[in-house]
XYZ file of C-alpha atoms in Angstrom:
723
model
C -3.368 28.874 -1.611
C -3.325 25.352 -0.325
C -3.427 22.440 -2.789
C -7.246 22.398 -2.836
C -7.795 26.072 -3.369
C -8.428 27.388 0.135
C -6.784 30.609 1.217
C -4.881 30.290 4.496
C -6.244 32.568 7.196
C -4.252 34.761 9.494
C -2.486 33.316 12.519
C -4.684 30.736 14.216
C -4.141 29.940 17.896
C -2.763 26.489 18.610
C -5.700 25.914 20.994
C -9.055 27.210 19.713
C -11.223 28.638 22.506
C -13.959 26.069 21.885
C -13.012 22.602 20.712
C -15.199 19.933 19.199
C -13.181 16.881 20.145
C -13.440 13.235 19.250
C -13.994 12.456 22.916
C -16.498 15.192 23.729
C -19.569 14.456 25.846
C -22.370 13.027 23.722
C -26.008 14.039 23.499
C -28.585 11.793 25.181
C -28.862 8.310 23.727
C -30.410 8.354 20.235
C -33.639 6.598 19.394
C -33.297 2.946 18.510
C -32.270 2.243 14.913
C -32.789 -1.064 13.090
C -30.591 -3.765 14.598
C -28.167 -5.934 12.656
C -30.684 -8.786 12.871
C -33.142 -6.709 10.847
C -30.669 -6.096 8.016
C -30.629 -8.441 4.987
C -28.255 -11.397 5.143
C -26.706 -10.636 1.743
C -25.694 -7.083 2.687
C -21.923 -7.620 2.376
C -19.797 -7.928 -0.742
C -16.924 -10.406 -0.550
C -13.675 -8.736 0.503
C -11.435 -10.861 -1.751
C -13.530 -10.241 -4.840
C -13.665 -6.558 -3.895
C -9.858 -6.526 -3.771
C -9.730 -8.014 -7.263
C -12.120 -5.257 -8.359
C -9.638 -2.732 -6.939
C -6.807 -4.239 -8.974
C -9.056 -4.063 -12.007
C -9.253 -0.299 -11.396
C -5.454 -0.243 -11.507
C -5.733 -2.021 -14.851
C -8.188 0.677 -15.973
C -5.373 3.200 -15.531
C -3.126 1.123 -17.796
C -5.872 1.216 -20.443
C -6.476 4.955 -20.209
C -4.636 6.402 -23.201
C -6.507 9.705 -22.976
C -5.327 10.782 -19.514
C -2.345 8.634 -18.542
C 1.099 9.074 -20.195
C 2.385 5.968 -21.947
C 5.265 5.038 -19.635
C 2.968 5.548 -16.657
C 0.509 3.117 -18.224
C 3.313 0.571 -18.459
C 4.071 1.229 -14.780
C 0.434 0.590 -13.867
C 0.715 -2.805 -15.594
C 3.699 -3.506 -13.340
C 1.780 -2.314 -10.276
C -1.112 -4.601 -11.226
C 1.286 -7.568 -11.267
C 2.967 -6.571 -8.015
C -0.401 -6.155 -6.303
C -1.578 -9.554 -7.517
C 1.627 -11.228 -6.320
C 1.046 -9.956 -2.782
C -2.633 -10.888 -2.923
C -1.750 -14.504 -3.739
C 1.117 -14.660 -1.235
C -1.084 -13.482 1.623
C -4.827 -13.647 1.038
C -5.045 -16.638 -1.296
C -2.361 -18.439 0.700
C -4.335 -17.932 3.905
C -7.512 -19.187 2.272
C -5.748 -22.246 0.899
C -4.227 -22.918 4.308
C -7.721 -23.000 5.818
C -8.902 -25.360 3.099
C -5.973 -27.725 3.649
C -6.593 -27.646 7.410
C -10.233 -28.560 6.895
C -11.544 -25.327 8.425
C -14.928 -25.239 6.681
C -16.215 -21.906 7.964
C -18.388 -19.831 5.669
C -17.385 -16.270 4.872
C -19.668 -13.373 5.806
C -21.118 -13.660 2.298
C -22.014 -17.313 2.920
C -19.380 -18.915 0.707
C -17.432 -21.987 1.737
C -13.618 -21.613 1.517
C -13.185 -23.957 -1.458
C -15.956 -22.260 -3.453
C -14.475 -18.845 -2.684
C -11.025 -20.084 -3.715
C -12.414 -21.252 -7.046
C -14.187 -17.923 -7.574
C -10.980 -16.013 -6.861
C -8.957 -18.149 -9.256
C -11.546 -17.783 -12.016
C -11.697 -13.997 -11.673
C -7.908 -13.708 -11.398
C -7.566 -15.729 -14.608
C -9.850 -13.234 -16.365
C -7.894 -10.270 -15.054
C -4.428 -11.522 -15.988
C -5.710 -12.472 -19.432
C -6.956 -8.914 -19.846
C -3.652 -7.547 -18.565
C -1.775 -9.658 -21.117
C -4.090 -8.412 -23.866
C -3.623 -4.757 -22.877
C 0.139 -5.196 -22.897
C 0.325 -7.152 -26.162
C -2.272 -5.233 -28.183
C -2.086 -1.742 -26.728
C 0.835 -0.713 -24.521
C 3.620 -2.711 -26.183
C 2.774 -1.509 -29.729
C 2.383 2.074 -28.474
C 5.799 1.857 -26.819
C 7.283 0.526 -30.056
C 5.835 3.497 -31.959
C 7.745 5.719 -29.544
C 10.958 3.792 -30.108
C 10.764 1.822 -26.823
C 10.963 -1.834 -27.791
C 11.028 -5.069 -25.780
C 12.891 -7.413 -28.096
C 13.428 -11.074 -28.764
C 16.904 -12.428 -29.453
C 16.269 -12.722 -33.184
C 15.433 -9.011 -33.355
C 18.839 -7.891 -32.078
C 21.446 -6.366 -34.342
C 24.726 -8.204 -34.802
C 26.475 -5.711 -32.521
C 23.812 -6.145 -29.831
C 24.139 -9.922 -29.997
C 27.868 -9.611 -29.465
C 27.225 -7.279 -26.535
C 24.815 -9.770 -24.957
C 27.191 -12.704 -25.490
C 29.830 -10.768 -23.574
C 27.335 -9.934 -20.833
C 26.364 -13.592 -20.542
C 29.958 -14.749 -20.390
C 31.109 -12.181 -17.844
C 28.064 -11.489 -15.605
C 25.424 -14.172 -16.050
C 27.052 -17.542 -16.710
C 29.223 -17.483 -13.560
C 26.192 -17.217 -11.256
C 23.884 -19.690 -12.990
C 23.301 -23.064 -11.373
C 21.534 -25.505 -13.695
C 19.826 -28.248 -11.693
C 18.995 -31.544 -13.343
C 16.314 -33.964 -12.180
C 17.118 -37.677 -12.150
C 17.078 -40.537 -9.620
C 20.056 -39.022 -7.782
C 18.890 -35.375 -8.100
C 15.401 -34.660 -6.722
C 13.222 -31.884 -8.105
C 14.736 -28.621 -6.815
C 12.997 -26.181 -4.495
C 11.583 -23.313 -6.575
C 11.720 -20.047 -4.647
C 8.683 -17.815 -4.692
C 8.348 -15.240 -7.492
C 11.603 -16.307 -9.149
C 11.605 -16.638 -12.921
C 12.839 -20.034 -14.038
C 13.602 -21.807 -17.256
C 12.311 -25.362 -17.535
C 14.487 -27.291 -19.974
C 13.936 -30.725 -21.496
C 17.218 -32.371 -22.530
C 18.217 -35.526 -24.370
C 21.430 -37.422 -23.884
C 22.757 -38.199 -27.403
C 24.749 -41.138 -26.022
C 21.757 -43.200 -24.889
C 18.717 -41.189 -25.992
C 17.329 -40.715 -22.481
C 15.408 -37.519 -21.712
C 15.991 -35.405 -18.661
C 14.404 -32.331 -17.066
C 16.479 -29.394 -15.777
C 15.734 -26.058 -14.190
C 17.684 -22.797 -14.464
C 16.827 -19.898 -12.149
C 17.031 -16.449 -13.740
C 19.362 -14.441 -11.450
C 18.313 -11.175 -9.866
C 21.721 -9.503 -10.065
C 20.651 -7.664 -13.207
C 17.523 -5.811 -14.182
C 14.762 -8.008 -15.564
C 14.827 -6.095 -18.850
C 18.377 -5.367 -20.007
C 18.670 -1.908 -21.541
C 20.574 -1.979 -24.810
C 20.383 1.762 -25.402
C 18.064 4.002 -27.422
C 14.972 2.580 -25.736
C 15.704 -1.033 -26.664
C 15.280 -3.736 -24.006
C 15.820 -7.490 -23.893
C 14.340 -9.817 -21.240
C 17.099 -11.433 -19.199
C 15.675 -14.906 -19.767
C 16.061 -14.408 -23.525
C 19.825 -14.173 -23.075
C 19.938 -17.319 -20.949
C 17.651 -19.201 -23.322
C 19.925 -18.406 -26.243
C 22.943 -19.851 -24.357
C 21.435 -23.046 -22.952
C 23.827 -25.104 -25.047
C 26.703 -23.665 -23.009
C 24.987 -24.555 -19.754
C 24.256 -28.114 -20.868
C 27.255 -28.893 -23.041
C 27.099 -32.303 -24.635
C 23.293 -32.468 -24.242
C 20.611 -31.759 -26.817
C 18.050 -29.101 -25.834
C 14.604 -30.331 -26.919
C 12.248 -27.896 -25.204
C 12.493 -24.847 -22.983
C 9.997 -22.485 -21.431
C 9.708 -20.088 -18.515
C 7.653 -20.547 -15.369
C 7.111 -18.815 -12.050
C 5.768 -20.010 -8.710
C 3.978 -17.955 -6.070
C 4.181 -19.305 -2.525
C 2.596 -18.628 0.838
C 4.739 -15.791 2.214
C 2.699 -14.710 5.228
C 4.494 -14.798 8.540
C 3.350 -16.867 11.495
C 4.932 -15.858 14.798
C 3.406 -16.813 18.107
C 4.600 -13.958 20.288
C 3.269 -15.413 23.522
C 5.578 -18.387 23.106
C 8.650 -16.413 22.104
C 11.020 -15.144 24.759
C 12.562 -12.831 22.221
C 10.338 -11.589 19.422
C 13.308 -10.468 17.334
C 14.873 -13.935 17.498
C 11.565 -15.657 16.786
C 10.944 -13.470 13.757
C 14.417 -14.085 12.351
C 13.798 -17.838 12.574
C 10.457 -17.445 10.838
C 12.043 -15.394 8.045
C 14.532 -18.193 7.512
C 11.691 -20.704 7.392
C 9.887 -18.500 4.869
C 12.637 -19.244 2.349
C 11.889 -22.967 2.281
C 8.916 -25.227 2.690
C 6.198 -22.743 1.766
C 3.484 -24.388 -0.369
C 2.764 -22.983 -3.844
C -0.484 -21.099 -4.387
C -0.065 -20.244 -8.079
C 1.946 -21.475 -11.065
C 2.508 -19.178 -14.051
C 3.711 -20.761 -17.278
C 4.129 -19.704 -20.881
C 1.000 -20.386 -22.878
C 2.930 -22.522 -25.401
C 4.303 -24.911 -22.763
C 4.618 -28.559 -23.747
C 1.945 -30.788 -22.129
C 4.545 -33.198 -20.784
C 6.536 -30.416 -19.170
C 3.392 -28.866 -17.672
C 2.359 -32.222 -16.232
C 5.801 -32.590 -14.662
C 5.674 -29.103 -13.099
C 2.151 -29.418 -11.713
C 2.939 -32.846 -10.305
C 6.191 -31.872 -8.641
C 4.834 -28.567 -7.310
C 1.482 -30.052 -6.275
C -0.748 -27.412 -7.846
C -4.237 -27.898 -9.239
C -5.155 -27.190 -12.828
C -7.129 -24.127 -11.710
C -3.996 -22.726 -10.065
C -2.081 -22.755 -13.353
C -2.008 -19.447 -15.229
C -0.995 -19.759 -18.895
C 0.302 -16.435 -20.175
C 2.223 -15.164 -23.185
C 5.896 -14.356 -22.693
C 7.348 -12.431 -21.038
C 6.035 -13.619 -17.689
C 6.027 -11.325 -14.655
C 5.233 -7.853 -15.919
C 6.606 -6.286 -12.741
C 9.694 -6.100 -14.953
C 8.056 -3.132 -16.664
C 9.237 -1.027 -13.727
C 12.582 -1.119 -15.587
C 11.159 1.171 -18.250
C 11.153 4.081 -15.823
C 14.845 4.485 -16.679
C 13.936 5.634 -20.200
C 14.706 9.326 -20.579
C 11.379 10.364 -22.086
C 9.748 12.968 -19.890
C 7.106 13.506 -22.578
C 5.802 9.991 -21.850
C 5.696 10.418 -18.062
C 3.757 12.492 -15.582
C 4.944 16.070 -15.511
C 7.647 16.546 -12.896
C 6.271 17.667 -9.574
C 8.147 19.085 -6.606
C 6.377 19.463 -3.254
C 6.758 22.827 -1.543
C 7.074 23.920 2.049
C 3.751 24.392 3.794
C 3.075 28.150 4.019
C 2.744 27.953 7.825
C 6.261 26.503 7.990
C 8.030 28.901 5.638
C 9.635 32.267 6.192
C 7.649 34.455 3.847
C 10.486 36.819 2.990
C 13.049 34.155 2.128
C 10.790 31.171 1.313
C 13.124 29.112 3.497
C 11.917 26.588 6.062
C 11.082 28.300 9.327
C 12.100 27.311 12.833
C 9.732 24.430 13.513
C 9.251 25.001 17.207
C 8.675 28.741 16.834
C 6.115 28.044 14.097
C 4.250 25.434 16.131
C 3.992 27.739 19.134
C 1.858 29.985 16.919
C -0.418 27.459 15.261
C -1.159 23.836 14.498
C -0.240 22.799 10.962
C -2.287 20.346 8.904
C -0.011 18.769 6.305
C -1.135 17.226 3.042
C 1.521 15.125 1.354
C 2.917 14.855 -1.247
C 1.804 18.397 -2.045
C 3.263 19.737 1.191
C 6.907 18.745 1.396
C 7.672 15.930 3.819
C 11.349 16.957 3.886
C 10.610 20.498 5.103
C 7.894 19.488 7.558
C 7.959 16.080 9.258
C 11.567 15.229 8.417
C 12.744 18.716 9.383
C 10.765 18.493 12.629
C 12.664 15.331 13.636
C 16.053 16.500 12.334
C 15.765 19.877 14.061
C 14.777 18.113 17.283
C 17.837 15.867 17.007
C 20.181 18.834 16.538
C 18.561 21.244 19.028
C 20.403 21.288 22.403
C 17.163 22.380 24.092
C 15.436 19.137 23.101
C 15.594 16.582 25.888
C 13.722 13.602 24.424
C 12.334 12.227 21.180
C 9.853 9.378 20.941
C 8.969 7.851 17.582
C 7.009 4.978 16.054
C 8.555 3.277 13.004
C 6.386 0.949 10.926
C 8.075 1.245 7.546
C 10.904 3.531 6.507
C 13.292 3.862 3.579
C 16.604 2.064 3.113
C 18.652 5.231 3.660
C 16.302 6.774 6.187
C 17.184 10.288 7.387
C 14.634 9.674 10.157
C 16.697 6.799 11.556
C 19.887 8.850 11.162
C 18.307 11.728 13.100
C 17.276 9.427 15.956
C 20.831 8.062 16.137
C 22.238 11.603 16.117
C 19.925 12.537 18.971
C 20.943 9.492 21.019
C 24.643 10.205 20.456
C 24.040 13.776 21.657
C 22.752 12.421 24.953
C 19.037 12.890 24.374
C 16.549 10.281 25.570
C 15.371 8.571 22.394
C 12.675 5.926 22.168
C 11.850 4.068 18.948
C 8.822 1.790 18.819
C 9.790 -0.422 15.876
C 7.182 -2.704 14.344
C 9.331 -5.564 13.111
C 6.278 -7.501 11.929
C 5.425 -5.006 9.165
C 4.644 -7.411 6.333
C 7.449 -7.833 3.753
C 9.551 -5.238 5.597
C 10.449 -7.541 8.482
C 14.090 -8.015 7.466
C 14.646 -4.282 6.953
C 13.048 -3.418 10.273
C 15.140 -5.985 12.144
C 18.238 -4.332 10.689
C 17.042 -0.874 11.748
C 16.176 -2.119 15.228
C 19.666 -3.528 15.745
C 21.308 -0.384 14.343
C 19.267 1.895 16.609
C 20.061 -0.211 19.672
C 23.760 -0.152 18.787
C 23.831 3.638 19.036
C 21.925 3.914 22.293
C 18.334 4.352 21.159
C 15.820 2.657 23.446
C 14.047 0.226 21.117
C 10.814 -1.561 21.948
C 8.820 -3.806 19.664
C 5.319 -2.708 20.495
C 2.817 -4.822 22.367
C 2.357 -8.582 22.435
C -0.402 -9.662 20.078
C -0.713 -6.254 18.406
C 1.053 -4.555 15.531
C 1.995 -0.956 16.246
C 0.674 0.801 13.155
C 0.069 4.308 14.536
C 2.212 7.174 13.216
C 3.436 9.239 16.159
C 6.395 11.435 17.050
C 6.809 13.341 20.324
C 9.497 15.909 21.126
C 10.121 17.240 24.655
C 11.907 20.620 24.670
C 13.041 23.096 27.309
C 11.722 26.358 25.878
C 13.169 28.474 28.683
C 9.776 29.176 30.249
C 9.329 25.487 31.023
C 9.134 22.155 29.252
C 6.898 22.021 26.198
C 5.954 19.005 24.127
C 5.515 18.988 20.364
C 3.961 16.172 18.351
C 3.273 14.852 14.900
C 0.376 12.485 14.251
C 0.009 11.170 10.737
C -1.804 8.827 8.400
C 1.337 7.597 6.616
C 4.698 6.071 7.430
C 7.848 7.997 8.305
C 9.279 7.180 4.904
C 10.666 10.061 2.812
C 10.437 8.009 -0.392
C 6.813 6.927 -0.137
C 5.919 10.416 1.118
C 6.561 11.593 -2.450
C 4.249 8.933 -3.913
C 1.546 8.466 -1.265
C -1.207 10.936 -0.473
C -1.265 11.361 3.312
C -2.121 13.876 5.991
C -0.503 14.792 9.281
C -0.935 17.174 12.181
C 1.996 19.064 13.706
C 0.995 20.552 17.040
C 2.086 21.958 20.367
C -1.445 21.719 21.765
C -0.861 20.554 25.361
C -3.999 18.400 25.382
C -2.901 16.454 22.309
C 0.756 16.237 23.321
C -0.262 14.958 26.751
C -2.353 12.286 25.030
C 0.598 11.337 22.827
C 2.958 11.208 25.817
C 0.614 8.845 27.636
C 0.281 6.823 24.444
C 4.054 6.310 24.290
C 4.099 5.314 27.971
C 1.441 2.768 27.091
C 3.565 1.400 24.230
C 6.862 1.256 26.088
C 5.791 0.578 29.663
C 3.300 -1.440 31.619
C 0.419 1.046 31.651
C -3.080 0.151 30.540
C -4.023 3.654 29.447
C -7.386 3.864 27.688
C -8.558 7.408 28.397
C -7.532 10.118 25.966
C -9.061 13.522 25.357
C -8.213 14.133 21.711
C -7.279 10.660 20.505
C -9.180 7.533 19.614
C -6.923 4.513 20.029
C -7.368 0.979 18.715
C -8.005 -1.682 19.744
C -9.873 -0.007 22.605
C -11.793 2.944 21.267
C -11.716 3.587 17.507
C -14.565 1.263 16.532
C -16.498 2.221 19.648
C -15.924 5.924 19.023
C -16.938 5.737 15.365
C -20.092 3.769 16.184
C -21.051 6.380 18.775
C -20.630 9.142 16.221
C -22.662 7.290 13.602
C -25.453 6.753 16.132
C -25.260 10.445 17.008
C -25.813 11.345 13.345
C -28.821 8.999 13.257
C -30.247 10.694 16.358
C -29.670 14.159 14.917
C -31.386 13.208 11.673
C -34.378 11.844 13.557
C -34.604 15.151 15.438
C -34.413 17.188 12.231
C -30.897 18.429 12.952
C -28.001 18.617 10.456
C -26.569 15.124 9.939
C -24.072 13.663 7.483
C -21.099 11.291 7.402
C -17.976 11.481 5.223
C -15.257 8.847 5.498
C -12.055 8.359 3.509
C -10.148 5.084 3.989
C -8.081 2.586 2.060
C -10.429 -0.290 2.892
C -13.856 -0.751 4.461
C -14.535 -4.289 5.679
C -15.611 -4.170 9.330
C -19.153 -5.537 9.662
C -20.121 -3.510 12.747
C -19.173 -0.220 11.137
C -20.820 -1.284 7.878
C -24.064 -2.166 9.645
C -24.032 1.176 11.465
C -23.622 2.983 8.141
C -26.512 0.987 6.708
C -28.685 2.038 9.668
C -27.621 5.649 9.142
C -28.681 5.430 5.502
C -32.019 3.919 6.494
C -32.518 6.859 8.867
C -31.906 9.276 5.979
C -28.354 10.326 6.864
C -26.296 11.034 3.693
C -23.130 8.909 3.786
C -20.194 9.586 1.460
C -17.495 6.903 1.429
C -14.190 7.559 -0.346
C -12.516 4.147 -0.561
C -9.365 3.394 -2.524
C -9.307 -0.399 -2.220
C -11.577 -2.992 -0.641
C -15.177 -2.004 0.008
C -17.674 -4.615 1.204
C -20.593 -2.218 1.616
C -23.301 -2.226 -1.076
C -24.513 1.307 -1.844
C -27.783 2.193 -3.527
C -29.775 -0.838 -2.374
C -33.468 0.003 -1.960
C -34.517 0.117 1.658
C -30.940 -0.342 2.837
C -28.402 2.055 1.386
C -30.042 4.580 -0.960
C -28.267 7.364 0.914
C -24.783 5.857 0.617
C -22.413 6.951 -2.160
C -19.064 5.234 -2.713
C -16.244 6.693 -4.795
C -12.702 5.542 -5.501
C -9.861 7.757 -6.710
C -6.711 6.302 -8.246
C -3.910 8.098 -10.010
C -0.245 9.050 -9.969
C -0.271 9.156 -6.140
C -1.567 6.389 -3.925
C -4.503 7.752 -1.902
C -3.550 6.710 1.623
C -4.998 9.153 4.168
C -7.780 8.112 6.544
C -10.324 10.828 7.416
C -13.516 10.692 9.484
C -16.015 13.586 9.313
C -19.362 13.847 11.084
C -21.754 16.809 10.751
C -22.514 16.767 14.496
C -25.407 19.240 14.307
C -23.354 21.845 12.476
C -20.220 21.556 14.617
C -18.233 18.994 12.618
C -16.399 16.280 14.508
C -13.360 15.465 12.364
C -10.420 13.126 12.772
C -7.440 11.855 10.786
C -5.359 8.798 11.591
C -3.725 5.525 10.705
C -6.706 3.157 10.890
C -8.613 1.600 8.041
C -12.025 0.092 8.748
C -10.813 -3.498 8.868
C -10.721 -6.098 11.634
C -6.941 -6.070 11.746
C -6.840 -2.294 12.257
C -9.608 -2.077 14.819
C -8.858 -5.268 16.775
C -5.256 -6.361 16.223
C -3.281 -3.150 15.795
C -2.390 -0.089 17.800
C -3.898 2.741 15.764
C -4.512 6.404 16.516
C -7.047 8.917 15.215
C -6.599 12.545 16.324
C -9.361 15.140 16.310
C -9.029 18.183 14.054
C -10.590 21.316 15.565
C -9.058 24.215 13.645
C -11.850 25.526 11.424
C -9.503 26.286 8.539
C -8.265 22.688 8.613
C -11.819 21.364 8.740
C -12.746 23.458 5.697
C -9.732 22.084 3.851
C -10.868 18.524 4.542
C -14.432 19.353 3.536
C -13.140 20.831 0.295
C -11.312 17.573 -0.450
C -14.576 15.645 -0.172
C -16.426 18.211 -2.286
C -13.951 17.756 -5.116
C -13.850 13.958 -4.830
C -17.649 13.657 -5.014
C -18.180 16.362 -7.604
C -19.692 14.900 -10.825
C -16.968 16.719 -12.738
C -14.138 14.822 -11.028
C -12.524 11.623 -12.316
C -13.474 8.728 -10.063
C -14.882 5.221 -9.979
C -18.500 4.845 -8.806
C -19.661 1.707 -6.994
C -23.155 0.829 -8.233
C -24.787 -2.631 -8.106
C -21.483 -4.129 -6.905
C -19.751 -2.889 -10.064
C -17.096 -0.186 -10.207
C -17.643 2.131 -13.157
C -14.951 4.620 -14.207
C -16.083 8.197 -14.854
C -13.329 9.951 -16.784
C -15.234 12.054 -19.334
C -18.389 14.132 -19.236
C -21.464 13.721 -21.399
C -19.826 15.990 -23.953
C -16.778 13.689 -24.101
C -14.518 16.238 -22.450
C -12.088 14.967 -19.792
C -13.184 15.408 -16.197
C -11.034 17.056 -13.535
C -8.312 14.848 -12.056
C -8.296 15.522 -8.306
C -4.591 14.848 -7.905
C -3.547 16.836 -10.955
C -5.676 19.721 -9.692
C -3.779 19.598 -6.395
C -0.474 19.527 -8.296
C -1.512 22.593 -10.304
C -2.561 24.465 -7.179
C 0.749 23.597 -5.554
C 2.609 24.966 -8.562
C 0.626 28.198 -8.300
C 1.630 28.484 -4.639
C 5.267 28.132 -5.704
C 4.961 30.964 -8.224
């Protein structure tokens, strides 16, 4: 059984005799549907407020004591904080930059930038206040009942205090750099997301007062584990020893604060002879001179100290977030080290996909022999990444019959076996191409390092295309099979990252289908050479054809519905923002086409609006795994047109990135995808429903019994396959 309960069929040919492809000839032009001009002006929800609604769903998981284990709830509080940090560093920073530049352009919802900024800040204030309440009144006391305690200095035992004094003396004090502010010492630069102590001192010799700042170092975990589930915030240790840092001075006040800065990169590729060099310079500039977009302070901060901080950092009152200590709950990730499996999700081990396993021995099969027989649709993390995608690349690197490997790398892990395999292949004399996207946000430094390492060992490294991020997930292997050269390919929805493959839900297609592999080969020539390839048989490729192709398919469903033929649309994405696609879905709904949208994050469409979107349903699924796959399904008069790929329905994906969607034609694979949608939209499944611009969690039935968790169901089915 596969993870969603479908029995695998017997051997399926790699190339079905009749294919319904994403680029098949279309029926005659459909009848005219309402134009965008005829749709109401207020048809879009604001994308930033929708993102905040998504993070509120993450907070819902932290509140859910019925379904979510306690330590996982603490982790969701940390994820909430991490998400919000990135939101401020990128989205709020960009909005503030437009305000400061005087770019007074209304959003698609009609809001001016400054009004939208104020709305975001107000809603964010509400959310972080609720997060603080959940931690203080719910999660923290529940942890304490289980013997997991986040302490203050006064709550330590005498032995623990001695232990912390030694730690301070040996590991912390030597790296601290207290910085005073006076006429000869200007206010120091406060790095983004660092935790700092603001200290008010008095000189006993002359009575003058002085401000100082101490940065909490990152060499140790934020919460120091004392043993037996007892933790102490690092800043508590420093606070207790301020007299040693400022000997001879009197400490009057001290508090913690944290600054969030604009961290989005700005690289003009057209003006840079060497993109790698330009990006390295920009990363250096990121470390200094970035304006603050948020100031977090302890809620008991002294008014004088707050006035000093806001003045020196140039932040408005609305940008100040007063929160109870401890600040920065991303530190709760530290609690994952607690050895309490009863308070965590049950351990789960992915298994080898049945089409890639030797039945008799349950060992991974020869990848190339398996792919000659059939295409394989992978569903991670339930299907093992290590024994599918990773094995595919590693076997290609070690196989003397393999002549070339071509690979895109957007994000990968710090000890990537994928990178090691590409290096091994290059050292063995194979032709190896790596298309490395060094502009992958917040992974730029890592990707620069990988690019240089790959080049050092003879891998041909290219950095994608000027003006576009290479976000597609492709791998191509060229092999001499004895009866001629054959190409094998993997096309996925997620990154080639073994670590995130265990936490992200993604799909991928392994295939030896010559039509698809020819498309992928031409795609790599497009990425690495000077071709302007736009014609593919089984691929849709952004920025040229994904939006266009999806709009054509939506219009086809409208036409079919008008002719009384089977018509329906099912889409699963991380985010839905693009106005053209949204308007097309509205027109489909108006024509009577049922539209099911499975959206994890941002969704600017408004379902259930009379006369506009009564036929649109929107669901969101969040849980232990991050739903990350992108799927597009169209009824197509009973012959479903189905694709999976890397593209979300956002401007950046459809206009400013190289993305790929591949058609799925194997009927067993199509049924598996259809089954996923059936479960997600079943009233008995846990999900969030978007109604009247509000996301409502549905976790229990009318009888109060818990609903089915889609991901846990897949885990259970995977375990049954193992047995």
